[in-house]
Amino acid sequence: MAESPSSSPEKGGPSTTATPEKGDKMTSVRKRYRVFWLGGALALIILALALGLGLGLGLRSRNSTSSSAAVSPSPSSTSTPVPTGTPLPGAGANAKLEDWRLDTSSQYVLDMNWDLNAAPTTRHYDLVISEGQGWPDGVVRDMLFINGKFPGPLIEANMGDRLVVNVTNKLSKNATTIHWHGLYQNGTNWYDGTTGITQCGIPAGTSFVYNFTLTQFGTYWYHSHYGTQYSDGIFGPLIIHGTAGESDARKLYDRDQIVLVQDWYHDFSTALLVAYLAPDNENTEPIPDNGLINGQAWFNCSSYSADSGYTCYDNNTYTVLTLPADTRTRLRLINTGSFTEFEFSVDNHSLSVIEADSTLVQPHMVHRLPIHVAQRYSVVLNTNQSTGSNYWMRAEMVTFCFTGDNPVLDATTKAVISYSGNDSIVPSESLSKDWGDATIEICQDLDPSLLVPVEQKIPPAATTMWRIDFSFGIGGNQLDRAKVNGTSWTPLMNTTTLMEVNKGVSTGNASLWEVDGQVTEPWGTDQFVVGVGGREVDVVDVLLYSLDEGSHPFHFHGHQFWILETGSGPFDWTSYHENIYTSKSTAVQNVLRRDTLTVEPYGWALIRFVADNPGLWAFHCHITWHMEAGLMAQFVSRAYVLGGTELPADVTALCAAQ
Ligand code: C2O
């Protein structure tokens, strides 16, 4: 039975050790957000099933804890002019880093002396998942931490290395998983971290070790793949270095730095999800309260009235990135958010795009760069402007894609770029200028044809093709559900699609499992599983067709795909069969390869992948709310190989422990 959504961790959770300090102003107020109380136990059961997870942390009244602003220390003496002017909000003599905040000013700057050519080695990491209270933008809330910090630590390795990551779940009752977003996991599908597909959750109070080798390089991230859990803080950057490819790219930059951009909510995700999935609610995704850059931002505390129920520290402040004058910095942008597409820009500075989802591309100059949830881009920024000012970094939410308003939201999330000198000064209004280019009015990707991969890979001709249609609609019990070719995903309980296929094939029922096409055994309409590459390696085209008015950042696990065509309206089947399927067309050249692409409202995307990776691979919209509404398909590749594989005992044991 589901527990009340208002259940909560112990007061003063494990990571909150600060005590109130004199002079901290607080605004204490009542909840703006109300959990929907449903009439009757039946509705709760349905909802719990719909959520696919035990309702965990929820809303509670805020208790007072202290805060002080986190501003990186001012650099010491410098020969360049030092900007003067208005201090950043929250900057002050007592500024310090709270102990739950990751010091991203040091931890997210990559070491340019890192040895790209080091002999392959095994790298060990420990990730301890816990709950507590934090205030990334000044508003105190229940949230989740990794190793007691937010955001999560950098995981860094070389291609060819083995990663051994011990995840310890210290949550009070919920399970967790970690997914390695963008990694192929060829030969280790069971370490992909996907609840109900490749593993059952790691139960509270236990540990689980992920162990796999890295066969690729670029900018990735890791995050919980258990319900909407990553929205509450369980994620971090994962950077894998390459040899030749990366050393070529390094000629374009002198510094290397991670920039996480995301939306942020002031309420726990399970409470938001209950409201979103409540009966008779259609297309009402929760509108974010703020955005964060490297886990921090400014919020105007006076947006909340005195009785809103929130505690807000008004000495919250912006992230400051110190980038010395006349240097070129590679900014590795990762959208770690739940719902929002951003347009990223830096005042006065054009940006040269050199990577999209780990594919290095020929430099392409932009003023503004759209980045949707779970996508990554690297851009090179040259600090060649006046040294007399700091500059705003802007992540502008594409609010056209929201279906409602949030009165407290400032849609421009900002950070400060400081060349040197006084980094706690507001950028000068006369020197730091936003680009005049119009912002986009539809949630879409940068035109993929503008990004040309450095390493040419021509897609082979297709051997099979699937069309996947998706939409949203009010279904049974008035609940808003996603439909994927008539199905709506909920995670399996006590088993995974991987375990079922593995068992099914190896016990002699190959004809039921090892099919090219939809695998219907033994599932009902809550799993949409497509079999590809049963005996041979298939080259698969997927036409992903949206019958929905929203935009959807689709991610495919375990692969990069080629983007062959995108569009809206009718799809030209004749030209497809004549030219594209056979790879005769000029449309099939050295096109962009990535792992997450945006499907526009009522639009479609034609992608191609090589089904050479045995496993169960999730293919889903990365908007956390949509995934929980069921917007998920799966491909089972090379079931024949899977049938002959013994799954590690510690993986199958997770399901027995549920
Ligand atoms: Cu970033 Cu299914 O994951």
PDB file of C-alpha atoms in Angstrom, residues 33-34 36 47 51 228 269-286 339 403 472 474 478-482 552 623-631:
ATOM      1  CA  TYR A  33       1.963  23.427  -4.067  1.00  0.00           C
ATOM      2  CA  ARG A  34      -0.784  21.240  -2.763  1.00  0.00           C
ATOM      3  CA  PHE A  36      -3.918  16.163  -4.420  1.00  0.00           C
ATOM      4  CA  LEU A  47      -1.836   5.897  -8.555  1.00  0.00           C
ATOM      5  CA  LEU A  51       3.992   5.812 -10.297  1.00  0.00           C
ATOM      6  CA  THR A 228      11.748  10.595 -10.891  1.00  0.00           C
ATOM      7  CA  SER A 269       9.508  15.138  -7.188  1.00  0.00           C
ATOM      8  CA  THR A 270       7.142  12.456  -5.917  1.00  0.00           C
ATOM      9  CA  ALA A 271       4.723  15.129  -4.683  1.00  0.00           C
ATOM     10  CA  LEU A 272       4.889  16.893  -8.040  1.00  0.00           C
ATOM     11  CA  LEU A 273       4.352  13.592  -9.812  1.00  0.00           C
ATOM     12  CA  VAL A 274       1.236  12.809  -7.796  1.00  0.00           C
ATOM     13  CA  ALA A 275      -0.235  16.126  -8.869  1.00  0.00           C
ATOM     14  CA  TYR A 276       0.813  15.663 -12.488  1.00  0.00           C
ATOM     15  CA  LEU A 277      -0.684  12.200 -12.744  1.00  0.00           C
ATOM     16  CA  ALA A 278      -3.839  13.082 -10.821  1.00  0.00           C
ATOM     17  CA  PRO A 279      -7.175  12.180 -12.446  1.00  0.00           C
ATOM     18  CA  ASP A 280      -8.413  14.501 -15.177  1.00  0.00           C
ATOM     19  CA  ASN A 281      -5.126  16.324 -15.459  1.00  0.00           C
ATOM     20  CA  GLU A 282      -3.854  16.455 -19.000  1.00  0.00           C
ATOM     21  CA  ASN A 283      -0.657  18.125 -20.180  1.00  0.00           C
ATOM     22  CA  THR A 284       0.033  19.864 -16.910  1.00  0.00           C
ATOM     23  CA  GLU A 285       3.687  19.120 -16.379  1.00  0.00           C
ATOM     24  CA  PRO A 286       4.968  20.861 -13.262  1.00  0.00           C
ATOM     25  CA  PHE A 339      11.533  19.105 -18.133  1.00  0.00           C
ATOM     26  CA  THR A 403       1.663  24.649 -20.607  1.00  0.00           C
ATOM     27  CA  PHE A 472      -0.870  11.359 -24.566  1.00  0.00           C
ATOM     28  CA  ILE A 474      -6.698  10.370 -20.567  1.00  0.00           C
ATOM     29  CA  GLN A 478      -9.119   9.354 -15.798  1.00  0.00           C
ATOM     30  CA  LEU A 479      -5.337   9.201 -15.541  1.00  0.00           C
ATOM     31  CA  ASP A 480      -3.203  10.979 -18.113  1.00  0.00           C
ATOM     32  CA  ARG A 481      -1.005   8.357 -19.708  1.00  0.00           C
ATOM     33  CA  ALA A 482       1.415   8.249 -22.598  1.00  0.00           C
ATOM     34  CA  HIS A 552      10.125  15.337 -26.380  1.00  0.00           C
ATOM     35  CA  ILE A 623      11.335  14.353 -19.359  1.00  0.00           C
ATOM     36  CA  THR A 624      10.973  12.611 -16.012  1.00  0.00           C
ATOM     37  CA  TRP A 625       7.240  13.317 -15.846  1.00  0.00           C
ATOM     38  CA  HIS A 626       6.660  11.775 -19.266  1.00  0.00           C
ATOM     39  CA  MET A 627       8.695   8.682 -18.555  1.00  0.00           C
ATOM     40  CA  GLU A 628       6.617   8.076 -15.453  1.00  0.00           C
ATOM     41  CA  ALA A 629       3.491   8.611 -17.567  1.00  0.00           C
ATOM     42  CA  GLY A 630       4.685   5.662 -19.660  1.00  0.00           C
ATOM     43  CA  LEU A 631       6.531   7.249 -22.625  1.00  0.00           C
TER      44      LEU A 631
END
